[in-house]
């Protein structure tokens, strides 16, 4: 055994088998996820989403939904501060989405209005009472077609993009060394194109958020996320 191995054996954590603190709760099913939280007097939220890939919002009438017994609130973009957010918010990728759609919807499922009610059945019924008048606009469904000049502009193009493209959210260029020199010295050069399907995480819980205001005005939020501090910052900014 080397001296390094002996030192590792004398350490409490380095080189030792450490059990996850949340391991036993998860494997036994005792772990509490966001969907397991039930607060006194808790309301249920539901979101009305766009059926169109691209359309102008002409009018939203929430009056019938607001009058439904059990509905406590109905909101649209007019009830928000109009501050944009994004999954990644950097100078390279600035925020580009409103909490609720304002003048247009840009994809099927975009959030248009939201309801809070005393139970999920009333909330779902209220969604059906919201009347939204749309003017469908041309849409594009292929990424390369959407980039071409003359394509319907659904999203504003990033200012760093100088080529005559449209609908470009960001631009990144990376290179190392003298590529052309390396190609010239290579015995074989192969160029290919690879495409992959969309991939995402395998969640252990449904996407759920629970929020509660304390009497003093503090907002407590439980949400299914691996980035609590990012979520806190986004909420602070958009609210």
Short mmCIF file of N, CA, C and O in Angstrom, two decimals, residues 49-57 84 96-98 100-112 134 137-141 152-157 167:
data_model
loop_
_atom_site.label_atom_id
_atom_site.label_comp_id
_atom_site.label_asym_id
_atom_site.label_seq_id
_atom_site.Cartn_x
_atom_site.Cartn_y
_atom_site.Cartn_z
N UNK A 49 -53.07 27.57 -23.07
CA UNK A 49 -51.95 27.58 -24.01
C UNK A 49 -52.44 27.76 -25.45
O UNK A 49 -53.58 27.42 -25.78
N UNK A 50 -51.54 28.26 -26.27
CA UNK A 50 -51.89 28.55 -27.66
C UNK A 50 -52.09 27.28 -28.47
O UNK A 50 -51.27 26.36 -28.40
N UNK A 51 -53.15 27.22 -29.31
CA UNK A 51 -53.31 26.10 -30.23
C UNK A 51 -52.61 26.35 -31.56
O UNK A 51 -52.61 25.49 -32.43
N UNK A 52 -52.02 27.55 -31.74
CA UNK A 52 -51.43 27.94 -33.02
C UNK A 52 -49.90 28.01 -32.91
O UNK A 52 -49.36 28.43 -31.89
N UNK A 53 -49.19 27.67 -33.99
CA UNK A 53 -47.73 27.81 -33.99
C UNK A 53 -47.28 29.27 -34.14
O UNK A 53 -46.19 29.63 -33.72
N UNK A 54 -48.13 30.10 -34.75
CA UNK A 54 -47.79 31.52 -34.93
C UNK A 54 -49.09 32.27 -35.21
O UNK A 54 -49.82 31.95 -36.15
N UNK A 55 -49.41 33.23 -34.36
CA UNK A 55 -50.67 33.97 -34.54
C UNK A 55 -50.60 35.26 -33.76
O UNK A 55 -49.89 35.39 -32.76
N UNK A 56 -51.35 36.24 -34.23
CA UNK A 56 -51.48 37.50 -33.52
C UNK A 56 -52.67 37.40 -32.56
O UNK A 56 -53.72 36.88 -32.92
N UNK A 57 -52.48 37.88 -31.33
CA UNK A 57 -53.56 37.88 -30.35
C UNK A 57 -54.36 39.17 -30.53
O UNK A 57 -53.85 40.27 -30.31
N UNK A 84 -39.01 40.25 -19.80
CA UNK A 84 -38.68 38.99 -20.49
C UNK A 84 -37.79 38.10 -19.62
O UNK A 84 -37.04 38.57 -18.77
N UNK A 96 -35.79 36.26 -24.04
CA UNK A 96 -36.63 36.58 -25.19
C UNK A 96 -38.09 36.14 -25.04
O UNK A 96 -38.85 36.16 -26.00
N UNK A 97 -38.49 35.74 -23.83
CA UNK A 97 -39.85 35.23 -23.67
C UNK A 97 -40.54 35.96 -22.51
O UNK A 97 -39.96 36.16 -21.45
N UNK A 98 -41.80 36.34 -22.73
CA UNK A 98 -42.59 36.97 -21.69
C UNK A 98 -43.26 35.90 -20.81
O UNK A 98 -43.50 34.77 -21.27
N UNK A 100 -46.33 35.65 -19.98
CA UNK A 100 -47.51 35.30 -20.76
C UNK A 100 -47.43 36.04 -22.08
O UNK A 100 -46.96 37.18 -22.14
N UNK A 101 -47.91 35.40 -23.15
CA UNK A 101 -47.80 35.99 -24.49
C UNK A 101 -48.47 37.37 -24.52
O UNK A 101 -49.53 37.58 -23.94
N UNK A 102 -47.82 38.29 -25.22
CA UNK A 102 -48.33 39.66 -25.30
C UNK A 102 -49.10 39.87 -26.60
O UNK A 102 -50.31 39.70 -26.67
N UNK A 103 -48.40 40.27 -27.66
CA UNK A 103 -49.07 40.57 -28.92
C UNK A 103 -49.23 39.35 -29.81
O UNK A 103 -50.15 39.26 -30.61
N UNK A 104 -48.31 38.37 -29.67
CA UNK A 104 -48.31 37.20 -30.55
C UNK A 104 -48.01 35.93 -29.76
O UNK A 104 -47.41 35.99 -28.69
N UNK A 105 -48.40 34.79 -30.34
CA UNK A 105 -47.92 33.49 -29.86
C UNK A 105 -46.98 32.94 -30.92
O UNK A 105 -47.19 33.16 -32.13
N UNK A 106 -45.95 32.24 -30.48
CA UNK A 106 -44.89 31.82 -31.40
C UNK A 106 -44.66 30.32 -31.41
O UNK A 106 -43.76 29.84 -32.09
N UNK A 107 -45.45 29.58 -30.65
CA UNK A 107 -45.37 28.13 -30.73
C UNK A 107 -46.62 27.53 -30.11
O UNK A 107 -47.29 28.17 -29.28
N UNK A 108 -46.96 26.33 -30.55
CA UNK A 108 -48.11 25.64 -29.97
C UNK A 108 -47.79 25.33 -28.51
O UNK A 108 -46.77 24.72 -28.20
N UNK A 109 -48.66 25.77 -27.62
CA UNK A 109 -48.44 25.55 -26.20
C UNK A 109 -47.92 26.76 -25.46
O UNK A 109 -47.75 26.70 -24.24
N UNK A 110 -47.65 27.88 -26.16
CA UNK A 110 -47.18 29.06 -25.45
C UNK A 110 -48.26 29.55 -24.48
O UNK A 110 -49.45 29.54 -24.78
N UNK A 111 -47.83 30.03 -23.31
CA UNK A 111 -48.74 30.45 -22.26
C UNK A 111 -49.45 31.76 -22.64
O UNK A 111 -48.79 32.74 -22.98
N UNK A 112 -50.78 31.74 -22.57
CA UNK A 112 -51.57 32.91 -22.96
C UNK A 112 -52.29 33.52 -21.75
O UNK A 112 -52.37 34.74 -21.62
N UNK A 134 -57.69 34.94 -32.28
CA UNK A 134 -56.38 34.88 -32.93
C UNK A 134 -56.48 35.25 -34.40
O UNK A 134 -57.51 35.01 -35.04
N UNK A 137 -50.87 33.49 -38.40
CA UNK A 137 -49.80 34.06 -39.22
C UNK A 137 -48.98 32.92 -39.82
O UNK A 137 -49.00 31.79 -39.33
N UNK A 138 -48.23 33.20 -40.91
CA UNK A 138 -47.39 32.14 -41.50
C UNK A 138 -46.40 31.60 -40.48
O UNK A 138 -45.83 32.34 -39.67
N UNK A 139 -46.21 30.30 -40.51
CA UNK A 139 -45.29 29.63 -39.58
C UNK A 139 -44.27 28.81 -40.35
O UNK A 139 -44.49 28.48 -41.53
N UNK A 140 -43.17 28.49 -39.71
CA UNK A 140 -42.15 27.62 -40.30
C UNK A 140 -41.86 26.50 -39.32
O UNK A 140 -41.88 26.70 -38.11
N UNK A 141 -41.57 25.31 -39.86
CA UNK A 141 -41.42 24.13 -39.01
C UNK A 141 -40.09 23.42 -39.21
O UNK A 141 -39.78 22.48 -38.50
N UNK A 152 -40.87 33.67 -42.67
CA UNK A 152 -41.66 34.41 -41.71
C UNK A 152 -40.84 34.65 -40.44
O UNK A 152 -40.32 33.70 -39.84
N UNK A 153 -40.69 35.92 -40.04
CA UNK A 153 -39.89 36.23 -38.85
C UNK A 153 -40.75 36.01 -37.61
O UNK A 153 -41.62 36.81 -37.29
N UNK A 154 -40.45 34.93 -36.92
CA UNK A 154 -41.18 34.59 -35.70
C UNK A 154 -40.45 35.12 -34.48
O UNK A 154 -41.05 35.61 -33.54
N UNK A 155 -39.13 35.01 -34.52
CA UNK A 155 -38.30 35.51 -33.43
C UNK A 155 -37.31 36.54 -33.98
O UNK A 155 -36.80 36.39 -35.09
N UNK A 156 -37.03 37.57 -33.19
CA UNK A 156 -36.04 38.56 -33.60
C UNK A 156 -34.66 37.93 -33.67
O UNK A 156 -34.28 37.14 -32.80
N UNK A 157 -33.89 38.27 -34.68
CA UNK A 157 -32.56 37.70 -34.87
C UNK A 157 -31.56 38.41 -33.97
O UNK A 157 -31.62 39.62 -33.76
N UNK A 167 -34.61 34.64 -37.71
CA UNK A 167 -34.98 33.70 -36.64
C UNK A 167 -33.78 33.04 -35.97
O UNK A 167 -33.87 31.89 -35.53
#
